[in-house]
């Protein structure tokens, strides 16, 4: 029984990772379930033993990806005590992960931005979990006197995540190869120190 359950979980993981690749390369709406099945190396009907349809597969793939992203982030932040260093590491890790897996980057940046309300609601909680991680670090920085207390954490988080998000999108759209992780340093300079050459 345990062996069968393990095999089923392994097959489900295989399908989820294939869905990320297939949706990233073909686009969610242009990608038939048969293409995901081919990518996973399974029969078309096998997909429906695990997922009701393409929308559920998309959402499940996203949840799987975000679980991995958050687990990796926790590992990378382990042992760090300075909240500013934590923010820097978060940005560095995010960009490095995207550079290391272009299909994953395309999936996260483009394929999840769907007009269907059901999809937006379903992916909302994993996105909120990531946002809460960022805001917790910002709150920690404020409490330690390392970050400004007069700006709401949600505003800081939107500025930080928005800058990172735009950087990844531009990298993908320009079809650049490599160099994304290197953009962390100048991005952090702007995020931490602003754009003014001297104080007003």
XYZ file of C-alpha atoms in Angstrom:
200
model
C 0.000 0.000 0.000
C 2.756 2.461 0.946
C 4.646 1.596 -2.243
C 1.533 2.255 -4.357
C 0.941 5.579 -2.611
C 4.559 6.526 -3.188
C 4.326 5.654 -6.885
C 1.147 7.712 -7.220
C 2.764 10.737 -5.545
C 5.802 10.383 -7.785
C 3.624 10.262 -10.910
C 1.658 13.316 -9.758
C 4.910 15.224 -9.228
C 6.064 14.153 -12.694
C 2.867 15.548 -14.210
C 3.068 18.827 -12.274
C 6.636 19.481 -13.388
C 5.730 18.590 -16.965
C 2.821 21.037 -16.807
C 5.150 23.860 -15.761
C 7.395 23.173 -18.774
C 4.558 22.689 -21.260
C 2.570 25.754 -20.164
C 5.719 27.877 -20.135
C 6.712 26.907 -23.676
C 3.311 26.814 -25.372
C 1.230 29.160 -23.260
C -1.591 28.042 -21.013
C -4.419 28.613 -23.500
C -2.511 27.173 -26.471
C -1.307 24.092 -24.623
C -3.605 21.042 -24.842
C -3.606 18.466 -22.092
C -2.119 16.012 -24.593
C 1.019 18.178 -24.762
C 1.387 17.970 -20.988
C 0.934 14.199 -21.195
C 3.681 13.933 -23.832
C 5.987 16.094 -21.717
C 5.297 13.860 -18.705
C 5.675 10.667 -20.726
C 2.231 9.356 -19.829
C -0.973 8.531 -21.695
C -3.441 11.387 -22.160
C -6.041 9.720 -19.945
C -3.570 9.412 -17.064
C -3.762 13.148 -16.444
C -7.457 12.898 -15.620
C -6.769 10.350 -12.917
C -5.029 13.150 -11.029
C -6.655 16.390 -12.241
C -10.169 17.238 -13.405
C -8.951 19.494 -16.179
C -6.398 22.022 -17.342
C -7.382 24.780 -14.910
C -6.976 22.513 -11.895
C -3.639 21.337 -13.300
C -2.421 24.926 -13.712
C -3.382 25.856 -10.155
C -1.913 22.652 -8.723
C 1.337 23.223 -10.608
C 1.540 26.745 -9.222
C 0.941 25.571 -5.662
C 3.632 22.935 -6.103
C 6.085 25.522 -7.419
C 5.372 27.982 -4.622
C 5.848 25.298 -1.972
C 9.303 24.721 -3.411
C 10.062 28.445 -3.632
C 9.074 29.053 -0.009
C 10.942 25.988 1.269
C 14.076 27.083 -0.595
C 13.724 30.610 0.762
C 13.475 29.291 4.325
C 16.673 27.296 3.807
C 18.488 30.298 2.381
C 17.423 32.590 5.231
C 18.248 30.089 7.964
C 20.891 31.458 10.302
C 20.583 35.064 9.146
C 19.702 37.574 11.870
C 19.962 40.952 10.139
C 16.627 41.754 8.435
C 18.352 43.872 5.773
C 20.602 40.931 4.942
C 17.503 38.738 4.786
C 15.867 41.084 2.263
C 19.008 41.131 0.168
C 19.224 37.348 0.227
C 15.549 37.064 -0.727
C 16.090 39.201 -3.827
C 19.291 37.370 -4.745
C 17.665 33.958 -4.346
C 14.570 34.938 -6.318
C 16.612 36.168 -9.281
C 19.030 33.239 -9.156
C 16.178 30.706 -9.166
C 14.524 32.416 -12.138
C 17.808 32.534 -14.058
C 18.448 28.871 -13.315
C 15.107 27.681 -14.727
C 13.756 29.725 -17.610
C 10.629 27.576 -17.958
C 9.841 28.150 -14.302
C 10.384 31.897 -14.716
C 8.077 32.065 -17.738
C 5.438 29.996 -15.962
C 5.434 32.256 -12.913
C 5.685 35.549 -14.782
C 3.249 35.021 -17.640
C 1.139 31.874 -17.529
C -0.500 32.624 -14.191
C -1.781 36.035 -15.240
C -5.088 34.738 -16.454
C -8.385 36.651 -16.608
C -10.416 33.814 -15.054
C -11.572 34.768 -11.578
C -11.443 31.154 -10.409
C -7.731 30.963 -11.249
C -6.943 34.288 -9.599
C -8.715 33.192 -6.416
C -7.039 29.790 -6.386
C -3.508 31.141 -6.696
C -4.165 33.960 -4.231
C -3.197 32.061 -1.071
C 0.246 30.889 -2.264
C 0.986 34.420 -3.470
C -0.194 35.818 -0.147
C 2.102 33.390 1.686
C 5.095 34.796 -0.183
C 3.939 38.352 0.481
C 3.588 37.563 4.201
C 7.163 36.263 4.302
C 8.413 39.524 2.833
C 6.302 41.688 5.139
C 7.443 39.706 8.192
C 11.061 40.546 7.337
C 10.128 44.195 6.800
C 8.357 44.306 10.170
C 11.413 42.734 11.758
C 13.585 45.420 10.174
C 11.365 48.158 11.523
C 11.389 46.698 15.024
C 15.191 46.555 14.913
C 15.422 50.167 13.733
C 16.982 49.052 10.444
C 14.094 50.161 8.225
C 11.876 53.221 8.121
C 8.905 52.966 10.449
C 6.908 55.703 8.708
C 6.196 53.650 5.566
C 3.682 50.812 5.681
C 5.210 47.366 5.241
C 2.754 46.536 2.467
C 3.956 49.593 0.517
C 7.576 48.554 0.970
C 6.707 44.998 -0.052
C 4.943 46.142 -3.208
C 7.886 48.315 -4.171
C 10.381 45.526 -3.538
C 8.424 42.723 -5.180
C 7.307 44.959 -8.038
C 10.897 45.844 -8.857
C 11.980 42.205 -8.782
C 8.948 41.114 -10.811
C 9.579 43.731 -13.508
C 13.259 42.806 -13.674
C 12.434 39.153 -14.340
C 9.735 40.013 -16.906
C 12.078 42.315 -18.836
C 14.790 39.639 -18.808
C 12.381 37.086 -20.269
C 10.871 39.393 -22.889
C 14.301 40.434 -24.153
C 15.241 36.750 -24.333
C 18.427 37.379 -22.386
C 20.563 34.414 -21.386
C 22.280 34.608 -18.032
C 22.981 37.736 -16.077
C 19.692 37.910 -14.175
C 21.217 37.092 -10.791
C 23.800 39.834 -11.379
C 20.990 42.390 -11.484
C 20.385 41.876 -7.754
C 23.181 44.234 -6.634
C 22.060 47.360 -8.555
C 18.437 46.594 -7.785
C 19.205 46.425 -4.073
C 21.118 49.707 -4.282
C 18.002 51.440 -5.595
C 15.678 49.671 -3.154
C 17.809 50.453 -0.109
C 19.241 53.850 -1.025
C 16.806 55.406 -3.515
C 17.568 57.260 -6.716
C 18.600 60.716 -5.491
C 22.261 61.653 -5.942
C 22.068 63.658 -2.722
C 19.379 64.342 -0.116
C 16.878 67.114 -1.048
